[in-house]
Amino acid sequence: MDIREKLYQMFILGLEGEGYKEALKSSLGGVIFFTKDIKTPEQFKKLCEEIYSSAVITPFLSIDQEGGRVERTENIHARYLSPRFAYERGEDFLRNQAKKIAQELKDYGINLNFAPCADVNTNPKNPIIGERAFSSITYDVVNAVKIVSETYRQNGIIPCLKHFPGHGDASMDSHLTLPIIDLPMSTMENIHIKPFKENLDAEMIMAAHLHCTCFDNEPIPASLSKNVIGYLRNVLKYDGVVITDDMVMKGVQNFGSAEACKMAIKAGVDMFIFRDADENAVNTIEQLIVDTKEDEVLMAKILESDLRIESLKKARLS
């Protein structure tokens, strides 16, 4: 692959704007589906087949299917329980629900689920996590994440742990602004980072758009931070695929799409989600292609990311 193809491999785009169709011809890394894209089981399965067959390189066909509040098949399937309520029913119930979710997604053609949440919901007023977290107790989150991840793998779905380094103490919604997590490093490590640390066999980890004061003095999103991603890579020794949360969320947009992606790549991020395949998303990739030709550091990081993405696809999608 040339650098253009390698860069397109680093992006997962939504269907809105339909730029994904041309992007697939340039080796787009994958697509993400939302509720609006899923109308009937037959339609969704056919859509997955069409995208899969038109791709130059096997794509990630991805979705956010946590259960409960965050569930994209709500138009065609009765809702599952939210992670917290499923875990409260016991490990067997959680395992069985995860198996049903995985089997359903696999049947449609999905191969990557942006779940489970590894967040420890320590802030009762958290506006974005809440029942999406398995618990407010770290041990329980570690245990539940392990159960769901293993169940997904056993049933042909790649799990993605989110939202590193932990979204559970946030008091604001990163879709709307940049939340600030003002906790000492010891608290972050012992409570919020531990579910990730204890599940480093994860094929993919999603970085959050929030500012952790224990990592950075300046208000830099964790998803773009050399200190945060460097901690994941160099301290925790994680060498799987790191992907960002949706890059059109307000928590990251102040940096500008292309500049934010460059910061993230240099920090050690491998992939990006853009919920739309619109002009902004496509132009961002094209701008990165131009910039990379004059930036040796960026080029070297992209080559590293390409190896991780290729390794995961070879192991799980071939």
Short mmCIF file of C-alpha atoms in Angstrom, two decimals:
data_model
loop_
_atom_site.label_atom_id
_atom_site.label_comp_id
_atom_site.label_asym_id
_atom_site.label_seq_id
_atom_site.Cartn_x
_atom_site.Cartn_y
_atom_site.Cartn_z
CA MET A 1 0.00 0.00 0.00
CA ASP A 2 1.11 3.57 -0.64
CA ILE A 3 0.77 6.31 1.97
CA ARG A 4 -2.66 7.31 0.64
CA GLU A 5 -4.02 3.82 1.21
CA LYS A 6 -2.36 3.56 4.62
CA LEU A 7 -3.99 6.80 5.73
CA TYR A 8 -7.42 5.81 4.49
CA GLN A 9 -7.00 2.57 6.46
CA MET A 10 -6.78 4.70 9.61
CA PHE A 11 -10.33 6.03 9.27
CA ILE A 12 -13.78 4.67 10.05
CA LEU A 13 -16.52 6.80 8.51
CA GLY A 14 -20.30 6.93 8.87
CA LEU A 15 -22.65 6.76 5.91
CA GLU A 16 -24.05 10.31 5.98
CA GLY A 17 -22.69 12.26 3.02
CA GLU A 18 -21.94 9.03 1.14
CA GLY A 19 -18.25 9.88 0.79
CA TYR A 20 -17.58 6.41 2.18
CA LYS A 21 -18.38 4.89 -1.22
CA GLU A 22 -15.42 6.55 -2.92
CA ALA A 23 -13.31 6.21 0.21
CA LEU A 24 -13.77 2.42 0.13
CA LYS A 25 -12.05 2.45 -3.27
CA SER A 26 -9.09 4.17 -1.59
CA SER A 27 -8.82 1.48 1.11
CA LEU A 28 -11.04 3.05 3.80
CA GLY A 29 -10.43 1.25 7.10
CA GLY A 30 -14.08 0.74 7.94
CA VAL A 31 -17.56 2.15 8.39
CA ILE A 32 -19.70 2.79 11.45
CA PHE A 33 -23.47 2.32 11.54
CA PHE A 34 -26.03 4.36 13.47
CA THR A 35 -29.71 3.86 14.21
CA LYS A 36 -30.76 5.86 11.14
CA ASP A 37 -28.88 3.41 8.90
CA ILE A 38 -30.72 0.35 10.22
CA LYS A 39 -34.31 0.01 9.04
CA THR A 40 -35.01 -3.74 8.76
CA PRO A 41 -32.90 -6.85 9.41
CA GLU A 42 -32.87 -7.68 5.69
CA GLN A 43 -31.92 -4.15 4.66
CA PHE A 44 -29.12 -3.96 7.23
CA LYS A 45 -27.66 -7.32 6.30
CA LYS A 46 -27.70 -6.38 2.61
CA LEU A 47 -26.07 -3.02 3.39
CA CYS A 48 -23.23 -4.76 5.25
CA GLU A 49 -22.76 -7.19 2.36
CA GLU A 50 -22.64 -4.37 -0.19
CA ILE A 51 -20.03 -2.43 1.76
CA TYR A 52 -17.97 -5.52 2.44
CA SER A 53 -17.94 -6.56 -1.21
CA SER A 54 -17.10 -3.09 -2.52
CA ALA A 55 -14.10 -2.55 -0.25
CA VAL A 56 -10.56 -2.80 -1.60
CA ILE A 57 -9.29 -4.04 1.77
CA THR A 58 -11.48 -5.93 4.25
CA PRO A 59 -13.17 -3.20 6.31
CA PHE A 60 -14.13 -2.98 9.93
CA LEU A 61 -17.94 -2.97 9.95
CA SER A 62 -18.54 -1.31 13.29
CA ILE A 63 -21.29 -0.22 15.64
CA ASP A 64 -21.95 1.03 19.18
CA GLN A 65 -24.05 -1.76 20.66
CA GLU A 66 -23.59 -1.61 24.41
CA GLY A 67 -27.15 -2.49 25.37
CA GLY A 68 -29.76 -0.14 26.82
CA ARG A 69 -29.15 3.57 26.23
CA VAL A 70 -26.56 3.03 23.50
CA GLU A 71 -28.01 0.53 21.07
CA ARG A 72 -28.23 1.01 17.30
CA THR A 73 -30.61 -1.82 16.39
CA GLU A 74 -33.51 -0.32 18.35
CA ASN A 75 -35.66 -0.07 15.18
CA ILE A 76 -35.38 -3.79 14.48
CA HIS A 77 -34.81 -5.42 17.85
CA ALA A 78 -36.10 -5.10 21.42
CA ARG A 79 -33.55 -3.34 23.59
CA TYR A 80 -31.14 -5.29 25.74
CA LEU A 81 -30.42 -4.24 29.32
CA SER A 82 -27.89 -1.50 29.94
CA PRO A 83 -24.50 -2.83 31.11
CA ARG A 84 -25.08 -1.91 34.76
CA PHE A 85 -28.45 -3.62 34.95
CA ALA A 86 -27.21 -6.66 33.04
CA TYR A 87 -24.28 -7.08 35.44
CA GLU A 88 -26.57 -6.68 38.44
CA ARG A 89 -28.44 -9.76 37.20
CA GLY A 90 -25.26 -11.78 37.60
CA GLU A 91 -22.31 -13.01 35.55
CA ASP A 92 -24.29 -15.68 33.73
CA PHE A 93 -26.93 -13.17 32.64
CA LEU A 94 -24.24 -10.74 31.46
CA ARG A 95 -22.43 -13.48 29.56
CA ASN A 96 -25.64 -14.68 27.89
CA GLN A 97 -26.68 -11.16 26.90
CA ALA A 98 -23.22 -10.46 25.46
CA LYS A 99 -23.45 -13.71 23.49
CA LYS A 100 -26.85 -12.74 22.05
CA ILE A 101 -25.58 -9.28 21.09
CA ALA A 102 -22.49 -10.74 19.43
CA GLN A 103 -24.39 -13.39 17.53
CA GLU A 104 -26.94 -10.86 16.32
CA LEU A 105 -24.25 -8.46 15.12
CA LYS A 106 -22.29 -11.27 13.47
CA ASP A 107 -25.39 -12.40 11.61
CA TYR A 108 -25.86 -8.92 10.15
CA GLY A 109 -22.22 -8.75 9.08
CA ILE A 110 -20.72 -6.61 11.86
CA ASN A 111 -17.20 -7.55 12.99
CA LEU A 112 -16.33 -4.74 15.46
CA ASN A 113 -18.35 -3.47 18.42
CA PHE A 114 -17.32 -0.30 20.24
CA ALA A 115 -17.97 -1.94 23.58
CA PRO A 116 -17.60 -2.77 26.42
CA CYS A 117 -17.34 0.44 28.45
CA ALA A 118 -14.44 0.10 30.89
CA ASP A 119 -15.44 3.29 32.68
CA VAL A 120 -15.94 3.28 36.45
CA ASN A 121 -18.92 5.55 37.08
CA THR A 122 -17.73 7.31 40.23
CA ASN A 123 -19.68 10.53 39.59
CA PRO A 124 -23.44 10.04 40.21
CA LYS A 125 -24.10 13.21 38.19
CA ASN A 126 -22.15 11.97 35.16
CA PRO A 127 -24.34 13.02 32.20
CA ILE A 128 -22.88 10.65 29.60
CA ILE A 129 -21.84 7.38 31.29
CA GLY A 130 -24.21 6.41 34.12
CA GLU A 131 -25.72 2.99 33.49
CA ARG A 132 -23.43 2.49 30.50
CA ALA A 133 -20.78 1.58 33.08
CA PHE A 134 -21.03 -1.86 34.65
CA SER A 135 -20.47 -0.43 38.12
CA SER A 136 -19.06 2.33 40.31
CA ILE A 137 -16.71 -0.29 41.79
CA THR A 138 -13.44 -0.88 39.96
CA TYR A 139 -13.24 -4.62 40.65
CA ASP A 140 -16.69 -5.20 39.20
CA VAL A 141 -15.86 -3.23 36.06
CA VAL A 142 -12.64 -5.24 35.58
CA ASN A 143 -14.60 -8.47 35.92
CA ALA A 144 -17.50 -7.46 33.67
CA VAL A 145 -15.23 -6.10 30.93
CA LYS A 146 -13.35 -9.40 30.90
CA ILE A 147 -16.58 -11.42 30.61
CA VAL A 148 -18.04 -9.33 27.79
CA SER A 149 -14.77 -9.07 25.85
CA GLU A 150 -14.16 -12.82 25.96
CA THR A 151 -17.76 -13.55 24.95
CA TYR A 152 -17.53 -11.20 21.97
CA ARG A 153 -14.30 -12.85 20.81
CA GLN A 154 -15.75 -16.32 21.13
CA ASN A 155 -18.62 -15.27 18.90
CA GLY A 156 -16.67 -13.54 16.14
CA ILE A 157 -16.88 -9.90 17.26
CA ILE A 158 -13.85 -7.69 18.01
CA PRO A 159 -14.38 -5.81 21.28
CA CYS A 160 -13.17 -2.24 21.80
CA LEU A 161 -12.66 -1.03 25.36
CA LYS A 162 -13.64 2.59 26.01
CA HIS A 163 -13.13 5.41 27.04
CA PHE A 164 -9.42 5.55 28.06
CA PRO A 165 -8.20 6.73 30.54
CA GLY A 166 -11.68 6.67 32.08
CA HIS A 167 -14.82 8.76 31.56
CA GLY A 168 -16.53 7.78 34.79
CA ASP A 169 -15.78 10.87 36.88
CA ALA A 170 -16.82 13.41 34.21
CA SER A 171 -19.42 16.04 35.03
CA MET A 172 -19.88 17.16 31.42
CA ASP A 173 -20.75 15.52 28.09
CA SER A 174 -17.80 15.30 25.67
CA HIS A 175 -20.25 15.48 22.77
CA LEU A 176 -20.90 19.08 23.84
CA THR A 177 -17.66 20.29 25.44
CA LEU A 178 -14.28 19.14 26.78
CA PRO A 179 -14.85 17.55 30.21
CA ILE A 180 -12.18 18.03 32.85
CA ILE A 181 -11.14 15.12 35.07
CA ASP A 182 -9.34 16.72 38.01
CA LEU A 183 -8.09 13.71 39.94
CA PRO A 184 -4.60 12.81 41.20
CA MET A 185 -2.67 10.20 39.23
CA SER A 186 -2.98 7.66 42.05
CA THR A 187 -6.78 7.85 41.89
CA MET A 188 -6.79 7.58 38.12
CA GLU A 189 -4.51 4.54 38.23
CA ASN A 190 -6.18 2.70 41.10
CA ILE A 191 -9.78 3.33 40.05
CA HIS A 192 -10.22 4.46 36.45
CA ILE A 193 -7.23 3.06 34.54
CA LYS A 194 -7.25 -0.34 36.26
CA PRO A 195 -10.07 -1.86 34.11
CA PHE A 196 -7.93 -1.13 31.06
CA LYS A 197 -4.72 -2.31 32.72
CA GLU A 198 -6.35 -5.60 33.71
CA ASN A 199 -7.69 -6.16 30.17
CA LEU A 200 -4.68 -5.33 27.99
CA ASP A 201 -5.41 -8.32 25.76
CA ALA A 202 -8.01 -6.03 24.18
CA GLU A 203 -7.56 -5.82 20.43
CA MET A 204 -8.64 -2.18 20.43
CA ILE A 205 -8.94 0.65 22.97
CA MET A 206 -10.85 3.90 22.39
CA ALA A 207 -9.33 7.15 23.68
CA ALA A 208 -11.67 9.72 25.19
CA HIS A 209 -12.12 13.40 24.40
CA LEU A 210 -11.58 14.68 27.93
CA HIS A 211 -8.84 16.59 29.74
CA CYS A 212 -7.10 14.82 32.62
CA THR A 213 -5.19 17.31 34.74
CA CYS A 214 -2.89 14.62 36.11
CA PHE A 215 -1.54 14.05 32.60
CA ASP A 216 -1.60 17.55 31.08
CA ASN A 217 -1.63 21.07 32.48
CA GLU A 218 -3.00 22.49 29.24
CA PRO A 219 -6.57 21.52 28.20
CA ILE A 220 -5.58 18.85 25.69
CA PRO A 221 -8.04 16.01 25.00
CA ALA A 222 -6.70 12.62 26.13
CA SER A 223 -7.27 11.41 22.57
CA LEU A 224 -4.61 13.85 21.30
CA SER A 225 -2.28 13.80 24.28
CA LYS A 226 1.26 12.45 24.03
CA ASN A 227 1.22 12.02 27.80
CA VAL A 228 -2.01 10.00 27.90
CA ILE A 229 -1.40 7.83 24.83
CA GLY A 230 2.27 7.59 25.76
CA TYR A 231 1.24 6.23 29.17
CA LEU A 232 -0.92 3.61 27.46
CA ARG A 233 1.89 2.64 25.08
CA ASN A 234 4.99 2.98 27.26
CA VAL A 235 3.84 2.41 30.84
CA LEU A 236 1.04 -0.11 30.29
CA LYS A 237 2.91 -1.52 27.25
CA TYR A 238 -0.23 -1.68 25.12
CA ASP A 239 0.55 -2.42 21.47
CA GLY A 240 -2.96 -2.98 20.13
CA VAL A 241 -4.97 -0.56 18.01
CA VAL A 242 -5.84 2.76 19.65
CA ILE A 243 -8.82 4.56 18.13
CA THR A 244 -10.37 7.91 19.03
CA ASP A 245 -13.95 8.60 19.93
CA ASP A 246 -15.93 10.41 17.22
CA MET A 247 -13.80 13.28 15.92
CA VAL A 248 -16.74 15.61 15.35
CA MET A 249 -17.54 15.76 19.07
CA LYS A 250 -17.19 19.24 20.57
CA GLY A 251 -14.59 18.00 23.03
CA VAL A 252 -12.03 17.83 20.22
CA GLN A 253 -13.31 20.03 17.40
CA ASN A 254 -11.66 23.25 18.62
CA PHE A 255 -8.36 21.92 17.32
CA GLY A 256 -9.58 21.50 13.74
CA SER A 257 -9.95 18.04 12.22
CA ALA A 258 -6.67 17.72 10.31
CA GLU A 259 -4.54 19.27 13.06
CA ALA A 260 -6.25 17.13 15.72
CA CYS A 261 -5.57 13.98 13.71
CA LYS A 262 -1.91 14.90 13.30
CA MET A 263 -1.56 15.49 17.04
CA ALA A 264 -3.22 12.16 17.77
CA ILE A 265 -1.10 10.22 15.28
CA LYS A 266 2.09 11.67 16.72
CA ALA A 267 0.85 10.78 20.20
CA GLY A 268 0.42 7.13 19.16
CA VAL A 269 -3.20 6.87 17.98
CA ASP A 270 -3.88 4.51 15.07
CA MET A 271 -7.45 5.13 13.94
CA PHE A 272 -10.18 7.77 13.88
CA ILE A 273 -13.97 7.73 13.82
CA PHE A 274 -15.89 10.37 11.85
CA ARG A 275 -19.63 9.87 12.17
CA ASP A 276 -20.22 11.34 8.69
CA ALA A 277 -18.54 10.66 5.36
CA ASP A 278 -18.94 14.32 4.46
CA GLU A 279 -16.64 16.90 2.91
CA ASN A 280 -14.94 17.62 6.24
CA ALA A 281 -14.02 13.97 6.82
CA VAL A 282 -12.75 13.34 3.29
CA ASN A 283 -10.86 16.66 3.17
CA THR A 284 -9.23 15.79 6.50
CA ILE A 285 -7.80 12.58 5.07
CA GLU A 286 -6.70 14.28 1.87
CA GLN A 287 -4.98 17.06 3.86
CA LEU A 288 -3.13 14.47 5.92
CA ILE A 289 -1.87 12.84 2.73
CA VAL A 290 -0.37 16.16 1.65
CA ASP A 291 1.08 16.98 5.08
CA THR A 292 2.61 13.54 5.57
CA LYS A 293 4.85 13.93 2.53
CA GLU A 294 6.68 16.76 4.31
CA ASP A 295 6.64 15.36 7.85
CA GLU A 296 8.98 12.45 8.58
CA VAL A 297 7.71 11.99 12.14
CA LEU A 298 4.11 11.78 10.94
CA MET A 299 5.14 9.32 8.23
CA ALA A 300 6.93 7.06 10.71
CA LYS A 301 3.94 7.01 13.06
CA ILE A 302 1.56 6.19 10.21
CA LEU A 303 3.74 3.23 9.24
CA GLU A 304 3.60 1.98 12.84
CA SER A 305 -0.19 2.34 12.89
CA ASP A 306 -0.50 0.54 9.59
CA LEU A 307 1.30 -2.49 11.03
CA ARG A 308 -1.06 -2.62 14.01
CA ILE A 309 -4.19 -2.29 11.87
CA GLU A 310 -2.94 -4.86 9.38
CA SER A 311 -2.04 -7.28 12.17
CA LEU A 312 -5.50 -7.02 13.74
CA LYS A 313 -7.30 -7.45 10.43
CA LYS A 314 -5.14 -10.41 9.50
CA ALA A 315 -5.77 -12.07 12.87
CA ARG A 316 -9.50 -11.42 13.15
CA LEU A 317 -10.98 -10.63 9.72
CA SER A 318 -9.13 -13.03 7.41
#
